[in-house]
Short mmCIF file of C-alpha atoms in Angstrom, two decimals:
data_model
loop_
_atom_site.label_atom_id
_atom_site.label_comp_id
_atom_site.label_asym_id
_atom_site.label_seq_id
_atom_site.Cartn_x
_atom_site.Cartn_y
_atom_site.Cartn_z
CA MET U 1083 0.09 6.37 0.47
CA TYR U 1084 -1.94 4.22 2.80
CA LEU U 1085 -5.70 4.10 2.34
CA CYS U 1086 -8.01 2.00 4.48
CA VAL U 1087 -11.38 1.66 2.88
CA GLU U 1088 -13.42 -0.65 5.11
CA GLY U 1089 -13.05 -2.06 8.67
CA ASP U 1090 -11.10 -0.72 11.64
CA GLY U 1091 -8.47 1.65 10.30
CA SER U 1092 -6.93 2.28 13.84
CA GLU U 1093 -6.42 -1.57 14.20
CA ARG U 1094 -4.78 -1.89 10.92
CA ALA U 1095 -2.63 1.09 11.71
CA SER U 1096 -1.43 -0.50 14.86
CA MET U 1097 -0.54 -3.66 12.93
CA MET U 1098 1.49 -1.57 10.41
CA LYS U 1099 3.20 0.32 13.27
CA ASP U 1100 4.19 -2.94 14.97
CA PHE U 1101 5.43 -4.43 11.47
CA TYR U 1102 7.71 -1.34 10.94
CA ALA U 1103 9.01 -1.51 14.52
CA HIS U 1104 9.86 -5.20 14.12
CA ALA U 1105 11.35 -4.74 10.68
CA LEU U 1106 13.46 -1.78 11.78
CA ASN U 1107 14.54 -3.56 15.03
CA GLY U 1108 16.15 -0.28 16.12
CA ALA U 1109 18.54 -0.15 13.09
CA ALA U 1110 19.30 2.93 11.05
CA THR U 1111 18.10 3.00 7.49
CA LYS U 1112 18.77 5.05 4.25
CA PHE U 1113 15.20 6.22 4.29
CA LYS U 1114 12.62 7.27 6.88
CA TYR U 1115 9.81 4.84 7.69
CA PRO U 1116 6.41 6.66 8.06
CA ASP U 1117 5.32 7.77 11.49
CA ILE U 1118 2.04 5.97 12.21
CA ASP U 1119 -0.42 7.17 14.84
CA PRO U 1120 -3.29 4.66 15.02
CA GLN U 1121 -5.37 7.16 17.06
CA CYS U 1122 -5.38 9.34 13.90
CA MET U 1123 -6.23 6.76 11.42
CA ALA U 1124 -9.79 5.55 10.32
CA SER U 1125 -11.18 3.84 7.38
CA LEU U 1126 -13.16 5.78 4.60
CA GLU U 1127 -16.16 3.73 5.73
CA THR U 1128 -15.84 5.17 9.31
CA LEU U 1129 -15.19 8.72 8.18
CA LEU U 1130 -18.03 8.82 5.64
CA GLY U 1131 -20.48 6.98 8.04
CA ARG U 1132 -21.60 4.58 5.47
CA GLU U 1133 -20.75 1.11 3.88
CA ILE U 1134 -18.24 1.39 1.17
CA THR U 1135 -16.12 -1.27 -0.51
CA VAL U 1136 -12.66 -1.38 -2.21
CA GLN U 1137 -14.44 -2.07 -5.40
CA ASP U 1138 -16.59 1.15 -4.83
CA VAL U 1139 -13.42 3.17 -4.42
CA MET U 1140 -11.65 1.56 -7.40
CA PHE U 1141 -14.53 2.52 -9.76
CA GLN U 1142 -14.92 6.09 -8.25
CA LEU U 1143 -11.15 6.61 -8.69
CA LEU U 1144 -11.29 5.30 -12.40
CA TYR U 1145 -14.26 7.59 -13.17
CA ALA U 1146 -12.48 10.55 -11.54
CA LEU U 1147 -9.34 10.04 -13.47
CA LYS U 1148 -11.46 9.60 -16.80
CA ASP U 1149 -13.19 12.86 -15.96
CA LEU U 1150 -9.80 14.45 -15.76
CA GLY U 1151 -8.83 13.29 -19.14
CA SER U 1152 -6.95 10.09 -18.37
CA ARG U 1153 -7.63 6.83 -20.33
CA LEU U 1154 -7.37 3.29 -19.25
CA ASN U 1155 -4.73 1.30 -21.34
CA MET U 1156 -6.10 -2.12 -22.02
CA GLU U 1157 -3.18 -2.97 -24.25
CA PRO U 1158 -0.70 -5.85 -23.30
CA ILE U 1159 2.43 -4.81 -21.54
CA THR U 1160 5.38 -4.28 -23.85
CA ASP U 1161 8.63 -6.38 -23.61
CA GLU U 1162 10.34 -3.36 -21.95
CA GLU U 1163 7.61 -3.04 -19.34
CA TYR U 1164 7.79 -6.73 -18.54
CA THR U 1165 11.59 -6.69 -18.22
CA ARG U 1166 11.36 -3.74 -15.75
CA TYR U 1167 8.50 -5.45 -13.86
CA ASP U 1168 10.59 -8.70 -13.72
CA GLY U 1169 13.46 -6.67 -12.15
CA TYR U 1170 11.29 -5.02 -9.57
CA PHE U 1171 9.74 -8.21 -8.69
CA ASP U 1172 13.14 -9.95 -8.12
CA LYS U 1173 14.22 -7.08 -6.02
CA MET U 1174 11.04 -7.37 -3.84
CA ILE U 1175 11.85 -11.15 -3.38
CA GLU U 1176 15.27 -10.38 -2.36
CA ARG U 1177 14.13 -7.77 0.14
CA ASN U 1178 11.53 -10.02 1.57
CA ALA U 1179 14.10 -12.81 1.92
CA LYS U 1180 16.26 -10.47 3.96
CA ILE U 1181 13.39 -9.36 6.19
CA ASN U 1182 12.44 -13.08 6.83
CA GLN U 1183 16.07 -13.98 7.63
CA LYS U 1184 16.12 -11.14 10.28
CA MET U 1185 12.75 -12.31 11.71
CA ASN U 1186 14.00 -15.89 12.22
#
Protein backbone atom coordinates (compact mmCIF):
# COMPACT_ATOMS: atom_id res chain seq x y z
CA MET A 1 0.00 0.00 0.00
CA TYR A 2 1.24 3.46 -0.87
CA LEU A 3 0.00 6.38 1.21
CA CYS A 4 1.01 9.95 0.47
CA VAL A 5 0.24 12.18 3.44
CA GLU A 6 1.55 15.60 2.48
CA GLY A 7 2.82 17.34 -0.64
CA ASP A 8 2.09 16.59 -4.28
CA GLY A 9 0.83 13.00 -4.56
CA SER A 10 0.74 12.95 -8.36
CA GLU A 11 4.36 14.16 -8.56
CA ARG A 12 5.47 11.38 -6.20
CA ALA A 13 3.40 8.87 -8.17
CA SER A 14 5.15 9.95 -11.39
CA MET A 15 8.49 9.40 -9.70
CA MET A 16 7.41 5.92 -8.54
CA LYS A 17 6.13 5.05 -12.02
CA ASP A 18 9.49 6.08 -13.54
CA PHE A 19 11.34 4.08 -10.88
CA TYR A 20 9.39 0.89 -11.65
CA ALA A 21 9.79 1.38 -15.41
CA HIS A 22 13.54 1.83 -15.00
CA ALA A 23 13.86 -1.13 -12.62
CA LEU A 24 11.85 -3.42 -14.90
CA ASN A 25 13.56 -2.28 -18.08
CA GLY A 26 11.01 -4.31 -20.06
CA ALA A 27 11.95 -7.61 -18.35
CA ALA A 28 9.43 -10.25 -17.31
CA THR A 29 9.12 -10.78 -13.55
CA LYS A 30 7.71 -13.42 -11.21
CA PHE A 31 5.28 -10.89 -9.77
CA LYS A 32 3.29 -7.95 -11.07
CA TYR A 33 4.41 -4.44 -10.30
CA PRO A 34 1.60 -2.04 -9.43
CA ASP A 35 -0.02 0.00 -12.20
CA ILE A 36 0.50 3.65 -11.31
CA ASP A 37 -1.64 6.43 -12.75
CA PRO A 38 -0.30 9.73 -11.38
CA GLN A 39 -3.49 11.50 -12.45
CA CYS A 40 -5.45 9.40 -9.93
CA MET A 41 -3.12 9.91 -6.99
CA ALA A 42 -3.17 12.69 -4.43
CA SER A 43 -1.99 13.24 -0.87
CA LEU A 44 -4.30 13.05 2.12
CA GLU A 45 -3.53 16.73 2.65
CA THR A 46 -4.90 17.55 -0.82
CA LEU A 47 -7.91 15.26 -0.51
CA LEU A 48 -8.87 16.57 2.93
CA GLY A 49 -8.16 20.18 2.01
CA ARG A 50 -6.21 20.84 5.20
CA GLU A 51 -2.69 20.61 6.51
CA ILE A 52 -1.84 17.17 7.88
CA THR A 53 1.49 15.62 8.81
CA VAL A 54 2.86 12.09 8.84
CA GLN A 55 2.98 12.33 12.64
CA ASP A 56 -0.75 13.23 12.70
CA VAL A 57 -1.56 10.15 10.62
CA MET A 58 0.64 7.89 12.75
CA PHE A 59 -1.10 8.97 15.96
CA GLN A 60 -4.56 8.68 14.40
CA LEU A 61 -3.68 5.17 13.20
CA LEU A 62 -2.39 4.16 16.64
CA TYR A 63 -5.54 5.52 18.33
CA ALA A 64 -7.77 3.72 15.82
CA LEU A 65 -5.92 0.44 16.40
CA LYS A 66 -6.21 0.93 20.17
CA ASP A 67 -9.95 1.59 19.83
CA LEU A 68 -10.23 -1.70 17.92
CA GLY A 69 -8.61 -3.56 20.82
CA SER A 70 -4.99 -3.68 19.65
CA ARG A 71 -2.12 -2.98 21.97
CA LEU A 72 1.27 -1.48 21.29
CA ASN A 73 4.03 -3.86 22.29
CA MET A 74 6.94 -1.93 23.82
CA GLU A 75 8.91 -5.04 24.75
CA PRO A 76 12.30 -5.60 23.12
CA ILE A 77 12.32 -7.92 20.13
CA THR A 78 13.07 -11.57 20.74
CA ASP A 79 16.11 -13.41 19.42
CA GLU A 80 13.86 -15.16 16.89
CA GLU A 81 12.45 -11.83 15.66
CA TYR A 82 15.95 -10.36 15.42
CA THR A 83 17.16 -13.36 13.39
CA ARG A 84 14.18 -13.04 11.05
CA TYR A 85 14.78 -9.28 10.70
CA ASP A 86 18.46 -9.91 9.98
CA GLY A 87 17.56 -12.34 7.18
CA TYR A 88 15.05 -9.93 5.62
CA PHE A 89 17.56 -7.09 5.85
CA ASP A 90 20.26 -9.17 4.10
CA LYS A 91 17.81 -10.10 1.32
CA MET A 92 16.95 -6.41 0.85
CA ILE A 93 20.65 -5.50 0.58
CA GLU A 94 21.19 -8.24 -2.03
CA ARG A 95 18.12 -7.12 -4.00
CA ASN A 96 19.26 -3.49 -3.96
CA ALA A 97 22.75 -4.50 -5.07
CA LYS A 98 21.27 -6.32 -8.09
CA ILE A 99 19.15 -3.27 -8.95
CA ASN A 100 22.17 -0.97 -8.63
CA GLN A 101 24.22 -3.28 -10.86
CA LYS A 102 21.56 -3.16 -13.58
CA MET A 103 21.35 0.63 -13.33
CA ASN A 104 25.10 1.06 -13.86
